[in-house]
Amino acid sequence: MAAWRYPMPLILLAVLLLAPPGADAQCCGDCDGNGQVSINELITAVNNALGQCQPSAQCPINFRDDNTQPGTADCYYIGRWNAGCGAADLEALWRSDGEVVIVNLLGFTPDLFIGGTVTGPNAATIVGWFRKPDASDLTELGGGLTLGPQGQTLNVDASAPPFDIEQCAFSQYRGMLEEVVVPQAGTAAARPRAIDPAALTRVRAALRDRQRASFQRR
């Protein structure tokens, strides 16, 4: 009987394609979550399988933690903002004081922010978006922010596309944890993109205004 002589990467590729999706992002096929598997993602999946799929990095904090202080961790994400349009290279980080969380979409001048109020360790309600660091241009927006298990994913689900990025509507951000950075406390003054305390105050006030009931007399 003739022996099968398929190269090992092809066998592993078949296993990866036939196996049910796992929770570990490093063992993925559709790594950026756009519903399609590219050649680069297939190569990544095979390499990860050959390396026995080492565990993914984890974000050591959640929305209930205060990471606005010197020396606290920053978790950086990269992913898509539109499943059918644009690239999968939008970077983001978030900072929270335990009550208000602000997602900073990176790579823009001026910066681009989405603010929300924390409802749980891994969830927040979107209040609005803004570009000025003090949120004085805060524009109302609904929706939700979600962290995946161990903070390995960051999802931004806006109630309606608030703006376009490179001619593609910002509809649903699907970010995967890219890097965890813990800056030295001694260099805190130079910490990039520090959150202006005024922005936290304005986002918190905007939610109170939204929740306040209004009645008209007959």
PDB file of C-alpha atoms in Angstrom:
ATOM      1  CA  MET A   1       0.000   0.000   0.000  1.00  0.00           C
ATOM      2  CA  ALA A   2       1.398   3.376  -0.994  1.00  0.00           C
ATOM      3  CA  ALA A   3       2.215   5.734   1.870  1.00  0.00           C
ATOM      4  CA  TRP A   4       0.709   9.248   1.943  1.00  0.00           C
ATOM      5  CA  ARG A   5       3.343  11.913   1.538  1.00  0.00           C
ATOM      6  CA  TYR A   6       1.477  15.158   2.225  1.00  0.00           C
ATOM      7  CA  PRO A   7       3.709  17.884   3.667  1.00  0.00           C
ATOM      8  CA  MET A   8       3.132  18.407   7.378  1.00  0.00           C
ATOM      9  CA  PRO A   9       1.982  22.089   6.994  1.00  0.00           C
ATOM     10  CA  LEU A  10      -0.820  20.964   4.653  1.00  0.00           C
ATOM     11  CA  ILE A  11      -1.996  18.365   7.155  1.00  0.00           C
ATOM     12  CA  LEU A  12      -1.953  20.940   9.931  1.00  0.00           C
ATOM     13  CA  LEU A  13      -3.802  23.393   7.692  1.00  0.00           C
ATOM     14  CA  ALA A  14      -6.537  20.848   7.061  1.00  0.00           C
ATOM     15  CA  VAL A  15      -6.871  20.214  10.789  1.00  0.00           C
ATOM     16  CA  LEU A  16      -7.114  23.934  11.477  1.00  0.00           C
ATOM     17  CA  LEU A  17      -9.785  24.424   8.837  1.00  0.00           C
ATOM     18  CA  LEU A  18     -11.875  21.455   9.994  1.00  0.00           C
ATOM     19  CA  ALA A  19     -11.493  21.995  13.732  1.00  0.00           C
ATOM     20  CA  PRO A  20     -14.065  24.122  15.593  1.00  0.00           C
ATOM     21  CA  PRO A  21     -12.859  27.642  16.447  1.00  0.00           C
ATOM     22  CA  GLY A  22     -11.101  27.904  19.797  1.00  0.00           C
ATOM     23  CA  ALA A  23     -11.002  30.655  22.364  1.00  0.00           C
ATOM     24  CA  ASP A  24      -7.274  31.312  21.956  1.00  0.00           C
ATOM     25  CA  ALA A  25      -6.758  34.130  19.444  1.00  0.00           C
ATOM     26  CA  GLN A  26      -3.243  32.892  18.671  1.00  0.00           C
ATOM     27  CA  CYS A  27      -4.656  29.658  17.210  1.00  0.00           C
ATOM     28  CA  CYS A  28      -7.164  31.406  14.994  1.00  0.00           C
ATOM     29  CA  GLY A  29      -7.875  31.155  11.287  1.00  0.00           C
ATOM     30  CA  ASP A  30      -9.935  34.323  10.855  1.00  0.00           C
ATOM     31  CA  CYS A  31      -7.655  36.345  13.131  1.00  0.00           C
ATOM     32  CA  ASP A  32      -9.151  39.781  12.486  1.00  0.00           C
ATOM     33  CA  GLY A  33     -12.768  38.611  12.702  1.00  0.00           C
ATOM     34  CA  ASN A  34     -13.869  39.846   9.277  1.00  0.00           C
ATOM     35  CA  GLY A  35     -15.510  36.574   8.265  1.00  0.00           C
ATOM     36  CA  GLN A  36     -12.777  35.686   5.749  1.00  0.00           C
ATOM     37  CA  VAL A  37      -9.480  33.811   6.023  1.00  0.00           C
ATOM     38  CA  SER A  38      -6.622  35.425   4.120  1.00  0.00           C
ATOM     39  CA  ILE A  39      -3.389  33.764   2.990  1.00  0.00           C
ATOM     40  CA  ASN A  40      -1.463  35.612   5.706  1.00  0.00           C
ATOM     41  CA  GLU A  41      -3.896  34.336   8.338  1.00  0.00           C
ATOM     42  CA  LEU A  42      -3.499  30.753   7.058  1.00  0.00           C
ATOM     43  CA  ILE A  43       0.271  31.071   7.327  1.00  0.00           C
ATOM     44  CA  THR A  44      -0.095  32.473  10.855  1.00  0.00           C
ATOM     45  CA  ALA A  45      -2.412  29.626  11.828  1.00  0.00           C
ATOM     46  CA  VAL A  46       0.019  26.968  10.525  1.00  0.00           C
ATOM     47  CA  ASN A  47       2.972  28.609  12.274  1.00  0.00           C
ATOM     48  CA  ASN A  48       1.004  28.797  15.512  1.00  0.00           C
ATOM     49  CA  ALA A  49       0.030  25.147  15.245  1.00  0.00           C
ATOM     50  CA  LEU A  50       3.670  24.157  14.677  1.00  0.00           C
ATOM     51  CA  GLY A  51       4.542  26.199  17.764  1.00  0.00           C
ATOM     52  CA  GLN A  52       1.765  24.469  19.743  1.00  0.00           C
ATOM     53  CA  CYS A  53      -0.229  27.708  19.949  1.00  0.00           C
ATOM     54  CA  GLN A  54       1.367  29.555  22.806  1.00  0.00           C
ATOM     55  CA  PRO A  55      -1.172  31.331  25.067  1.00  0.00           C
ATOM     56  CA  SER A  56      -2.161  34.849  24.033  1.00  0.00           C
ATOM     57  CA  ALA A  57      -1.084  37.894  25.971  1.00  0.00           C
ATOM     58  CA  GLN A  58      -3.564  39.164  28.518  1.00  0.00           C
ATOM     59  CA  CYS A  59      -4.561  42.658  29.556  1.00  0.00           C
ATOM     60  CA  PRO A  60      -3.953  42.850  33.336  1.00  0.00           C
ATOM     61  CA  ILE A  61      -6.705  45.437  33.928  1.00  0.00           C
ATOM     62  CA  ASN A  62     -10.389  45.938  33.172  1.00  0.00           C
ATOM     63  CA  PHE A  63     -12.792  48.882  33.007  1.00  0.00           C
ATOM     64  CA  ARG A  64     -13.277  48.873  36.804  1.00  0.00           C
ATOM     65  CA  ASP A  65      -9.571  49.553  37.349  1.00  0.00           C
ATOM     66  CA  ASP A  66      -8.031  53.037  37.412  1.00  0.00           C
ATOM     67  CA  ASN A  67      -5.216  53.151  34.869  1.00  0.00           C
ATOM     68  CA  THR A  68      -5.093  56.945  34.594  1.00  0.00           C
ATOM     69  CA  GLN A  69      -2.368  57.074  37.250  1.00  0.00           C
ATOM     70  CA  PRO A  70       1.427  57.061  36.733  1.00  0.00           C
ATOM     71  CA  GLY A  71       2.958  53.637  36.230  1.00  0.00           C
ATOM     72  CA  THR A  72      -0.304  51.824  35.399  1.00  0.00           C
ATOM     73  CA  ALA A  73      -0.723  49.527  32.396  1.00  0.00           C
ATOM     74  CA  ASP A  74      -1.960  50.472  28.937  1.00  0.00           C
ATOM     75  CA  CYS A  75      -3.458  47.807  26.675  1.00  0.00           C
ATOM     76  CA  TYR A  76      -3.142  48.435  22.933  1.00  0.00           C
ATOM     77  CA  TYR A  77      -5.410  46.822  20.333  1.00  0.00           C
ATOM     78  CA  ILE A  78      -5.459  46.550  16.546  1.00  0.00           C
ATOM     79  CA  GLY A  79      -8.320  45.565  14.271  1.00  0.00           C
ATOM     80  CA  ARG A  80     -11.109  46.462  11.857  1.00  0.00           C
ATOM     81  CA  TRP A  81     -13.677  49.227  12.137  1.00  0.00           C
ATOM     82  CA  ASN A  82     -15.849  47.983   9.265  1.00  0.00           C
ATOM     83  CA  ALA A  83     -16.266  44.309   8.360  1.00  0.00           C
ATOM     84  CA  GLY A  84     -16.663  44.981   4.640  1.00  0.00           C
ATOM     85  CA  CYS A  85     -14.551  48.085   4.069  1.00  0.00           C
ATOM     86  CA  GLY A  86     -11.087  49.320   4.915  1.00  0.00           C
ATOM     87  CA  ALA A  87      -8.117  47.617   6.522  1.00  0.00           C
ATOM     88  CA  ALA A  88      -7.603  45.755   9.804  1.00  0.00           C
ATOM     89  CA  ASP A  89      -4.932  48.078  11.159  1.00  0.00           C
ATOM     90  CA  LEU A  90      -6.760  50.591  13.355  1.00  0.00           C
ATOM     91  CA  GLU A  91      -4.929  50.837  16.681  1.00  0.00           C
ATOM     92  CA  ALA A  92      -6.625  51.809  19.920  1.00  0.00           C
ATOM     93  CA  LEU A  93      -6.014  52.006  23.633  1.00  0.00           C
ATOM     94  CA  TRP A  94      -8.394  52.664  26.511  1.00  0.00           C
ATOM     95  CA  ARG A  95      -8.062  54.353  29.860  1.00  0.00           C
ATOM     96  CA  SER A  96     -10.513  54.304  32.735  1.00  0.00           C
ATOM     97  CA  ASP A  97     -10.799  55.862  36.161  1.00  0.00           C
ATOM     98  CA  GLY A  98     -13.089  53.015  37.203  1.00  0.00           C
ATOM     99  CA  GLU A  99     -16.261  54.952  36.351  1.00  0.00           C
ATOM    100  CA  VAL A 100     -15.573  56.547  32.955  1.00  0.00           C
ATOM    101  CA  VAL A 101     -13.640  54.828  30.166  1.00  0.00           C
ATOM    102  CA  ILE A 102     -12.234  56.604  27.137  1.00  0.00           C
ATOM    103  CA  VAL A 103     -11.107  54.730  24.024  1.00  0.00           C
ATOM    104  CA  ASN A 104      -8.399  56.564  22.079  1.00  0.00           C
ATOM    105  CA  LEU A 105      -8.383  55.663  18.377  1.00  0.00           C
ATOM    106  CA  LEU A 106      -4.737  56.153  17.428  1.00  0.00           C
ATOM    107  CA  GLY A 107      -3.104  57.640  14.363  1.00  0.00           C
ATOM    108  CA  PHE A 108      -5.175  60.822  13.996  1.00  0.00           C
ATOM    109  CA  THR A 109      -4.312  64.512  14.313  1.00  0.00           C
ATOM    110  CA  PRO A 110      -6.085  65.781  16.322  1.00  0.00           C
ATOM    111  CA  ASP A 111      -6.807  62.646  18.324  1.00  0.00           C
ATOM    112  CA  LEU A 112     -10.095  60.756  18.146  1.00  0.00           C
ATOM    113  CA  PHE A 113     -11.871  59.522  21.284  1.00  0.00           C
ATOM    114  CA  ILE A 114     -14.993  57.582  22.271  1.00  0.00           C
ATOM    115  CA  GLY A 115     -16.145  57.972  25.873  1.00  0.00           C
ATOM    116  CA  GLY A 116     -18.446  55.835  27.970  1.00  0.00           C
ATOM    117  CA  THR A 117     -19.507  55.095  31.523  1.00  0.00           C
ATOM    118  CA  VAL A 118     -18.523  51.800  33.112  1.00  0.00           C
ATOM    119  CA  THR A 119     -21.339  49.338  33.840  1.00  0.00           C
ATOM    120  CA  GLY A 120     -19.173  46.328  34.698  1.00  0.00           C
ATOM    121  CA  PRO A 121     -15.565  45.095  34.640  1.00  0.00           C
ATOM    122  CA  ASN A 122     -15.833  44.315  30.926  1.00  0.00           C
ATOM    123  CA  ALA A 123     -18.641  46.605  29.775  1.00  0.00           C
ATOM    124  CA  ALA A 124     -19.441  50.283  29.355  1.00  0.00           C
ATOM    125  CA  THR A 125     -22.201  52.406  27.815  1.00  0.00           C
ATOM    126  CA  ILE A 126     -21.056  54.799  25.095  1.00  0.00           C
ATOM    127  CA  VAL A 127     -21.917  58.433  25.844  1.00  0.00           C
ATOM    128  CA  GLY A 128     -20.267  60.259  22.963  1.00  0.00           C
ATOM    129  CA  TRP A 129     -17.219  60.908  20.797  1.00  0.00           C
ATOM    130  CA  PHE A 130     -14.851  63.872  20.658  1.00  0.00           C
ATOM    131  CA  ARG A 131     -11.578  65.168  19.232  1.00  0.00           C
ATOM    132  CA  LYS A 132     -10.511  67.857  21.684  1.00  0.00           C
ATOM    133  CA  PRO A 133      -8.574  66.413  24.649  1.00  0.00           C
ATOM    134  CA  ASP A 134     -10.894  68.099  27.171  1.00  0.00           C
ATOM    135  CA  ALA A 135     -14.025  66.721  25.389  1.00  0.00           C
ATOM    136  CA  SER A 136     -15.414  70.242  24.985  1.00  0.00           C
ATOM    137  CA  ASP A 137     -16.671  69.116  21.548  1.00  0.00           C
ATOM    138  CA  LEU A 138     -18.380  65.972  22.934  1.00  0.00           C
ATOM    139  CA  THR A 139     -21.001  64.710  20.453  1.00  0.00           C
ATOM    140  CA  GLU A 140     -23.722  62.383  21.736  1.00  0.00           C
ATOM    141  CA  LEU A 141     -23.532  58.736  20.679  1.00  0.00           C
ATOM    142  CA  GLY A 142     -25.108  55.514  21.918  1.00  0.00           C
ATOM    143  CA  GLY A 143     -23.864  51.947  21.961  1.00  0.00           C
ATOM    144  CA  GLY A 144     -21.513  49.857  24.055  1.00  0.00           C
ATOM    145  CA  LEU A 145     -17.870  49.009  24.779  1.00  0.00           C
ATOM    146  CA  THR A 146     -16.866  45.444  25.616  1.00  0.00           C
ATOM    147  CA  LEU A 147     -13.673  43.728  26.736  1.00  0.00           C
ATOM    148  CA  GLY A 148     -13.281  40.043  25.956  1.00  0.00           C
ATOM    149  CA  PRO A 149     -11.969  37.447  28.442  1.00  0.00           C
ATOM    150  CA  GLN A 150      -8.618  38.490  29.941  1.00  0.00           C
ATOM    151  CA  GLY A 151      -8.982  41.705  27.934  1.00  0.00           C
ATOM    152  CA  GLN A 152      -7.813  39.980  24.753  1.00  0.00           C
ATOM    153  CA  THR A 153     -10.364  41.812  22.610  1.00  0.00           C
ATOM    154  CA  LEU A 154     -11.892  45.294  22.573  1.00  0.00           C
ATOM    155  CA  ASN A 155     -15.230  45.830  20.838  1.00  0.00           C
ATOM    156  CA  VAL A 156     -16.805  49.213  20.106  1.00  0.00           C
ATOM    157  CA  ASP A 157     -20.435  48.903  18.977  1.00  0.00           C
ATOM    158  CA  ALA A 158     -21.792  52.341  18.135  1.00  0.00           C
ATOM    159  CA  SER A 159     -25.560  52.775  17.800  1.00  0.00           C
ATOM    160  CA  ALA A 160     -24.942  54.477  14.437  1.00  0.00           C
ATOM    161  CA  PRO A 161     -21.748  55.192  12.466  1.00  0.00           C
ATOM    162  CA  PRO A 162     -20.524  58.489  13.990  1.00  0.00           C
ATOM    163  CA  PHE A 163     -17.892  59.192  11.311  1.00  0.00           C
ATOM    164  CA  ASP A 164     -15.935  57.701   8.410  1.00  0.00           C
ATOM    165  CA  ILE A 165     -12.315  56.595   8.487  1.00  0.00           C
ATOM    166  CA  GLU A 166     -10.676  56.482   5.048  1.00  0.00           C
ATOM    167  CA  GLN A 167     -14.077  56.550   3.352  1.00  0.00           C
ATOM    168  CA  CYS A 168     -15.316  53.601   5.423  1.00  0.00           C
ATOM    169  CA  ALA A 169     -18.040  54.069   8.035  1.00  0.00           C
ATOM    170  CA  PHE A 170     -16.953  53.418  11.607  1.00  0.00           C
ATOM    171  CA  SER A 171     -19.554  50.764  12.416  1.00  0.00           C
ATOM    172  CA  GLN A 172     -18.078  48.083  14.683  1.00  0.00           C
ATOM    173  CA  TYR A 173     -14.522  48.116  15.957  1.00  0.00           C
ATOM    174  CA  ARG A 174     -13.088  44.663  16.539  1.00  0.00           C
ATOM    175  CA  GLY A 175      -9.678  44.996  18.143  1.00  0.00           C
ATOM    176  CA  MET A 176      -7.342  42.223  19.232  1.00  0.00           C
ATOM    177  CA  LEU A 177      -4.811  42.782  22.018  1.00  0.00           C
ATOM    178  CA  GLU A 178      -1.547  43.834  20.412  1.00  0.00           C
ATOM    179  CA  GLU A 179       0.645  44.985  23.291  1.00  0.00           C
ATOM    180  CA  VAL A 180       0.616  45.716  27.026  1.00  0.00           C
ATOM    181  CA  VAL A 181       2.807  48.616  28.149  1.00  0.00           C
ATOM    182  CA  VAL A 182       3.546  49.547  31.769  1.00  0.00           C
ATOM    183  CA  PRO A 183       5.322  52.938  31.739  1.00  0.00           C
ATOM    184  CA  GLN A 184       7.850  53.848  34.374  1.00  0.00           C
ATOM    185  CA  ALA A 185       6.338  56.018  37.101  1.00  0.00           C
ATOM    186  CA  GLY A 186       9.323  58.362  36.871  1.00  0.00           C
ATOM    187  CA  THR A 187       8.457  59.215  33.258  1.00  0.00           C
ATOM    188  CA  ALA A 188       4.733  59.658  33.872  1.00  0.00           C
ATOM    189  CA  ALA A 189       4.858  63.349  32.917  1.00  0.00           C
ATOM    190  CA  ALA A 190       5.787  62.332  29.375  1.00  0.00           C
ATOM    191  CA  ARG A 191       3.181  59.597  29.139  1.00  0.00           C
ATOM    192  CA  PRO A 192       1.748  59.792  25.612  1.00  0.00           C
ATOM    193  CA  ARG A 193      -1.884  60.709  25.120  1.00  0.00           C
ATOM    194  CA  ALA A 194      -2.674  61.103  28.811  1.00  0.00           C
ATOM    195  CA  ILE A 195      -6.391  61.555  29.429  1.00  0.00           C
ATOM    196  CA  ASP A 196      -7.383  65.103  30.338  1.00  0.00           C
ATOM    197  CA  PRO A 197      -9.330  64.987  33.646  1.00  0.00           C
ATOM    198  CA  ALA A 198     -11.808  67.455  32.111  1.00  0.00           C
ATOM    199  CA  ALA A 199     -12.759  64.807  29.541  1.00  0.00           C
ATOM    200  CA  LEU A 200     -13.642  62.323  32.278  1.00  0.00           C
ATOM    201  CA  THR A 201     -15.769  64.981  33.991  1.00  0.00           C
ATOM    202  CA  ARG A 202     -17.618  65.921  30.783  1.00  0.00           C
ATOM    203  CA  VAL A 203     -18.400  62.307  29.835  1.00  0.00           C
ATOM    204  CA  ARG A 204     -19.733  61.640  33.335  1.00  0.00           C
ATOM    205  CA  ALA A 205     -21.887  64.784  33.221  1.00  0.00           C
ATOM    206  CA  ALA A 206     -23.206  63.936  29.751  1.00  0.00           C
ATOM    207  CA  LEU A 207     -24.594  60.623  31.012  1.00  0.00           C
ATOM    208  CA  ARG A 208     -26.337  62.359  33.916  1.00  0.00           C
ATOM    209  CA  ASP A 209     -27.929  64.791  31.483  1.00  0.00           C
ATOM    210  CA  ARG A 210     -29.067  61.930  29.251  1.00  0.00           C
ATOM    211  CA  GLN A 211     -30.652  60.080  32.165  1.00  0.00           C
ATOM    212  CA  ARG A 212     -32.502  63.112  33.527  1.00  0.00           C
ATOM    213  CA  ALA A 213     -36.219  62.828  32.712  1.00  0.00           C
ATOM    214  CA  SER A 214     -38.049  65.759  31.131  1.00  0.00           C
ATOM    215  CA  PHE A 215     -41.797  66.390  31.364  1.00  0.00           C
ATOM    216  CA  GLN A 216     -44.122  68.943  29.761  1.00  0.00           C
ATOM    217  CA  ARG A 217     -47.323  70.156  31.413  1.00  0.00           C
ATOM    218  CA  ARG A 218     -50.541  70.037  29.470  1.00  0.00           C
TER     219      ARG A 218
END
